[in-house]
């Protein structure tokens, strides 16, 4: 790692980095790369305290996205083009479970109630029960799905789409039913603003901001199907 004034540069990956995220307490930072690894750092927010690093290996292809368990600061999930999701205990660096999926995974999210949603390049969204370590269901959507998230109590499930909308689904109904019916569709429009995300027209790509400790910046934004350059 290099320190240049207020700028820190973490150098462990050997290829392009696709994802970065803080855990729920801001004590660990994880990143995923085309080099098929995830890297996890601790001590970055300690203001001169001891820093440590661990490398997570096991995927056969790039780690396109990753997410933390919102209720446990030491549990991480990684999604890869090798058609698997891996769960990790970052205290030991060991993979605790491998779940096979239908296709090449490009997005992932962790719910408040121990479910993981993972999406692939074919717009399949699969739900994984973390406690049981198994797949609950897979749904193929008729539109491009970019990112996924839940509200705070897990009752609503959000999908950003290539149609320029955020689709809002009642999660319990989605989990039970065969057809994914939209409860509400939010249309994303461009507006003049002092600070905004520039994305390709008719695309809704970024659904959440990464949580971080005060004084440190880590931006997690990957528009996987963009044909233009995205910027803040």
Short mmCIF file of C-alpha atoms in Angstrom, two decimals:
data_model
loop_
_atom_site.label_atom_id
_atom_site.label_comp_id
_atom_site.label_asym_id
_atom_site.label_seq_id
_atom_site.Cartn_x
_atom_site.Cartn_y
_atom_site.Cartn_z
CA UNK A 1 0.00 0.00 0.00
CA UNK A 2 1.17 3.53 -0.75
CA UNK A 3 0.27 6.69 1.15
CA UNK A 4 0.42 10.08 -0.60
CA UNK A 5 -1.03 12.68 1.72
CA UNK A 6 -4.76 12.01 1.93
CA UNK A 7 -4.66 9.42 -0.88
CA UNK A 8 -4.18 5.70 -0.23
CA UNK A 9 -3.45 3.21 -2.95
CA UNK A 10 -4.00 -0.47 -2.21
CA UNK A 11 -1.97 -2.68 -4.52
CA UNK A 12 -2.69 -6.40 -4.33
CA UNK A 13 -4.74 -7.27 -7.41
CA UNK A 14 -2.93 -8.24 -10.60
CA UNK A 15 -5.74 -7.26 -13.00
CA UNK A 16 -8.74 -4.93 -13.32
CA UNK A 17 -10.78 -4.41 -10.13
CA UNK A 18 -14.55 -4.72 -10.60
CA UNK A 19 -16.01 -4.33 -7.11
CA UNK A 20 -15.30 -2.78 -3.72
CA UNK A 21 -17.37 -2.65 -0.51
CA UNK A 22 -17.08 -1.88 3.22
CA UNK A 23 -18.58 -4.25 5.78
CA UNK A 24 -21.39 -3.12 8.07
CA UNK A 25 -19.09 -1.68 10.73
CA UNK A 26 -16.60 -0.03 8.39
CA UNK A 27 -13.79 -2.16 9.82
CA UNK A 28 -13.04 -4.18 6.66
CA UNK A 29 -12.78 -3.29 2.99
CA UNK A 30 -13.15 -5.98 0.30
CA UNK A 31 -12.41 -5.82 -3.42
CA UNK A 32 -12.96 -8.25 -6.29
CA UNK A 33 -10.99 -8.52 -9.51
CA UNK A 34 -10.63 -10.13 -12.91
CA UNK A 35 -7.63 -11.95 -11.38
CA UNK A 36 -10.17 -14.33 -9.71
CA UNK A 37 -9.39 -13.16 -6.17
CA UNK A 38 -11.02 -11.06 -3.50
CA UNK A 39 -8.80 -9.00 -1.21
CA UNK A 40 -9.81 -7.92 2.30
CA UNK A 41 -8.10 -5.17 4.32
CA UNK A 42 -8.53 -4.29 7.99
CA UNK A 43 -7.22 -1.34 9.98
CA UNK A 44 -7.67 1.23 7.22
CA UNK A 45 -9.91 3.41 9.37
CA UNK A 46 -7.79 3.31 12.53
CA UNK A 47 -5.90 6.50 11.83
CA UNK A 48 -2.40 5.08 11.87
CA UNK A 49 -3.26 1.79 13.54
CA UNK A 50 -2.00 -1.58 12.39
CA UNK A 51 -3.22 -2.63 8.95
CA UNK A 52 -3.69 -6.22 7.83
CA UNK A 53 -4.63 -7.95 4.61
CA UNK A 54 -5.94 -11.35 3.50
CA UNK A 55 -6.42 -12.84 0.02
CA UNK A 56 -9.42 -15.04 -0.81
CA UNK A 57 -8.74 -17.63 -3.52
CA UNK A 58 -11.00 -20.29 -5.01
CA UNK A 59 -12.87 -18.83 -7.98
CA UNK A 60 -11.80 -20.04 -11.41
CA UNK A 61 -12.80 -16.81 -13.15
CA UNK A 62 -13.06 -13.14 -12.24
CA UNK A 63 -14.89 -11.87 -9.16
CA UNK A 64 -17.37 -9.45 -10.72
CA UNK A 65 -19.25 -8.43 -7.58
CA UNK A 66 -19.22 -9.01 -3.83
CA UNK A 67 -21.31 -8.10 -0.79
CA UNK A 68 -21.15 -8.32 3.00
CA UNK A 69 -23.63 -9.88 5.40
CA UNK A 70 -25.40 -6.79 6.83
CA UNK A 71 -25.74 -8.54 10.20
CA UNK A 72 -22.23 -9.98 10.49
CA UNK A 73 -19.06 -7.94 9.71
CA UNK A 74 -16.93 -11.03 8.98
CA UNK A 75 -19.08 -12.79 6.35
CA UNK A 76 -18.55 -12.03 2.68
CA UNK A 77 -20.15 -13.35 -0.51
CA UNK A 78 -18.49 -13.24 -3.94
CA UNK A 79 -20.10 -13.70 -7.37
CA UNK A 80 -18.04 -14.94 -10.30
CA UNK A 81 -18.18 -15.72 -13.99
CA UNK A 82 -17.32 -19.32 -13.06
CA UNK A 83 -21.04 -19.87 -12.31
CA UNK A 84 -20.61 -20.01 -8.54
CA UNK A 85 -21.24 -17.92 -5.45
CA UNK A 86 -18.75 -18.39 -2.63
CA UNK A 87 -19.32 -17.58 1.04
CA UNK A 88 -16.30 -16.64 3.16
CA UNK A 89 -15.32 -16.24 6.79
CA UNK A 90 -12.79 -13.44 6.43
CA UNK A 91 -11.39 -13.99 9.93
CA UNK A 92 -9.81 -17.22 8.69
CA UNK A 93 -9.85 -16.61 4.92
CA UNK A 94 -11.68 -19.91 4.41
CA UNK A 95 -14.54 -20.51 1.98
CA UNK A 96 -17.49 -21.86 4.00
CA UNK A 97 -19.78 -22.75 1.09
CA UNK A 98 -19.90 -22.89 -2.71
CA UNK A 99 -23.28 -22.58 -4.46
CA UNK A 100 -23.51 -23.37 -8.15
CA UNK A 101 -25.67 -21.11 -10.33
CA UNK A 102 -27.07 -21.25 -13.85
CA UNK A 103 -24.81 -18.78 -15.57
CA UNK A 104 -21.99 -16.25 -15.40
CA UNK A 105 -22.75 -14.09 -12.37
CA UNK A 106 -22.45 -10.32 -12.56
CA UNK A 107 -24.33 -8.93 -9.54
CA UNK A 108 -25.10 -9.92 -5.95
CA UNK A 109 -26.89 -8.56 -2.86
CA UNK A 110 -27.43 -9.75 0.73
CA UNK A 111 -30.83 -9.30 2.37
CA UNK A 112 -31.54 -8.40 6.04
CA UNK A 113 -32.87 -11.94 6.66
CA UNK A 114 -30.03 -14.19 5.42
CA UNK A 115 -30.97 -14.46 1.76
CA UNK A 116 -28.64 -13.66 -1.12
CA UNK A 117 -29.79 -12.60 -4.58
CA UNK A 118 -27.41 -13.26 -7.46
CA UNK A 119 -27.93 -12.27 -11.09
CA UNK A 120 -26.24 -13.50 -14.26
CA UNK A 121 -25.69 -12.30 -17.82
CA UNK A 122 -28.93 -13.98 -18.97
CA UNK A 123 -31.00 -11.90 -16.50
CA UNK A 124 -31.66 -14.87 -14.22
CA UNK A 125 -32.03 -13.84 -10.58
CA UNK A 126 -31.43 -16.64 -8.07
CA UNK A 127 -32.22 -16.55 -4.35
CA UNK A 128 -29.92 -18.41 -1.96
CA UNK A 129 -30.78 -19.33 1.63
CA UNK A 130 -27.50 -18.68 3.45
CA UNK A 131 -28.41 -20.67 6.58
CA UNK A 132 -29.25 -23.79 4.57
CA UNK A 133 -26.60 -23.16 1.93
CA UNK A 134 -28.93 -23.94 -0.97
CA UNK A 135 -30.76 -22.32 -3.85
CA UNK A 136 -34.41 -21.45 -3.19
CA UNK A 137 -35.49 -20.34 -6.66
CA UNK A 138 -34.32 -18.89 -9.97
CA UNK A 139 -36.39 -16.50 -12.07
CA UNK A 140 -35.58 -15.30 -15.58
CA UNK A 141 -36.71 -11.76 -16.27
CA UNK A 142 -37.83 -10.50 -19.66
CA UNK A 143 -35.80 -7.31 -19.22
CA UNK A 144 -32.19 -6.47 -18.39
CA UNK A 145 -31.49 -6.64 -14.65
CA UNK A 146 -28.50 -4.59 -13.50
CA UNK A 147 -28.54 -4.48 -9.69
CA UNK A 148 -30.69 -5.72 -6.82
CA UNK A 149 -31.39 -4.65 -3.26
CA UNK A 150 -33.90 -4.90 -0.39
CA UNK A 151 -35.43 -2.30 1.90
CA UNK A 152 -34.42 -2.28 5.59
CA UNK A 153 -36.92 -4.91 6.75
CA UNK A 154 -36.60 -7.13 3.69
CA UNK A 155 -40.23 -6.79 2.63
CA UNK A 156 -39.51 -5.09 -0.71
CA UNK A 157 -37.11 -6.24 -3.43
CA UNK A 158 -35.69 -3.72 -5.91
CA UNK A 159 -34.30 -4.32 -9.40
CA UNK A 160 -32.65 -1.68 -11.58
CA UNK A 161 -33.27 -2.36 -15.26
CA UNK A 162 -32.19 -1.61 -18.78
CA UNK A 163 -35.60 0.02 -19.32
CA UNK A 164 -34.61 2.98 -17.16
CA UNK A 165 -36.77 1.84 -14.25
CA UNK A 166 -36.46 0.55 -10.71
CA UNK A 167 -38.87 -2.37 -10.36
CA UNK A 168 -40.30 -2.80 -6.84
CA UNK A 169 -41.50 -6.31 -5.89
CA UNK A 170 -43.12 -7.57 -2.70
CA UNK A 171 -40.45 -10.02 -1.65
CA UNK A 172 -42.66 -12.60 0.06
CA UNK A 173 -44.89 -12.80 -3.03
CA UNK A 174 -41.87 -13.03 -5.33
CA UNK A 175 -40.39 -15.84 -3.24
CA UNK A 176 -43.64 -17.85 -3.22
CA UNK A 177 -44.97 -17.22 -6.70
CA UNK A 178 -43.90 -18.52 -10.05
CA UNK A 179 -44.26 -15.19 -11.86
CA UNK A 180 -42.36 -12.08 -10.80
CA UNK A 181 -45.06 -9.42 -10.62
CA UNK A 182 -44.05 -5.80 -10.13
CA UNK A 183 -45.69 -4.00 -7.22
CA UNK A 184 -44.47 -0.62 -8.44
CA UNK A 185 -42.26 0.66 -11.25
CA UNK A 186 -40.17 3.79 -10.67
CA UNK A 187 -39.05 5.62 -13.81
CA UNK A 188 -35.59 7.17 -13.71
CA UNK A 189 -35.31 10.55 -15.40
CA UNK A 190 -32.32 12.79 -16.00
CA UNK A 191 -32.34 16.01 -14.00
CA UNK A 192 -30.06 18.97 -13.62
CA UNK A 193 -28.30 18.61 -10.28
CA UNK A 194 -25.12 19.72 -8.59
CA UNK A 195 -24.10 16.10 -8.08
CA UNK A 196 -25.45 13.21 -10.07
CA UNK A 197 -24.59 9.92 -11.68
CA UNK A 198 -24.22 9.98 -15.45
CA UNK A 199 -25.35 6.70 -16.99
CA UNK A 200 -26.32 5.61 -20.50
CA UNK A 201 -29.77 6.77 -21.55
CA UNK A 202 -32.64 4.45 -20.53
CA UNK A 203 -30.47 2.54 -18.06
CA UNK A 204 -30.80 2.38 -14.30
CA UNK A 205 -27.59 0.91 -12.98
CA UNK A 206 -26.51 1.98 -9.50
CA UNK A 207 -28.89 1.28 -6.64
CA UNK A 208 -26.92 1.91 -3.47
CA UNK A 209 -23.90 3.70 -2.05
CA UNK A 210 -21.17 1.81 -0.24
CA UNK A 211 -21.08 2.42 3.51
CA UNK A 212 -17.71 3.70 4.69
CA UNK A 213 -15.94 5.10 7.77
CA UNK A 214 -15.63 8.87 8.06
CA UNK A 215 -12.63 10.26 6.24
CA UNK A 216 -12.18 7.35 3.84
CA UNK A 217 -13.62 7.11 0.36
CA UNK A 218 -14.42 3.91 -1.49
CA UNK A 219 -16.70 4.11 -4.51
CA UNK A 220 -18.41 0.95 -5.73
CA UNK A 221 -19.96 1.57 -9.14
CA UNK A 222 -19.89 -0.84 -12.03
CA UNK A 223 -22.30 -0.54 -14.93
CA UNK A 224 -21.76 -3.91 -16.51
CA UNK A 225 -23.61 -3.32 -19.75
CA UNK A 226 -22.84 0.30 -20.41
CA UNK A 227 -21.85 1.54 -23.83
CA UNK A 228 -20.70 4.90 -22.46
CA UNK A 229 -18.32 6.00 -19.72
CA UNK A 230 -20.01 6.37 -16.32
CA UNK A 231 -18.86 9.10 -13.96
CA UNK A 232 -19.81 10.98 -10.84
#
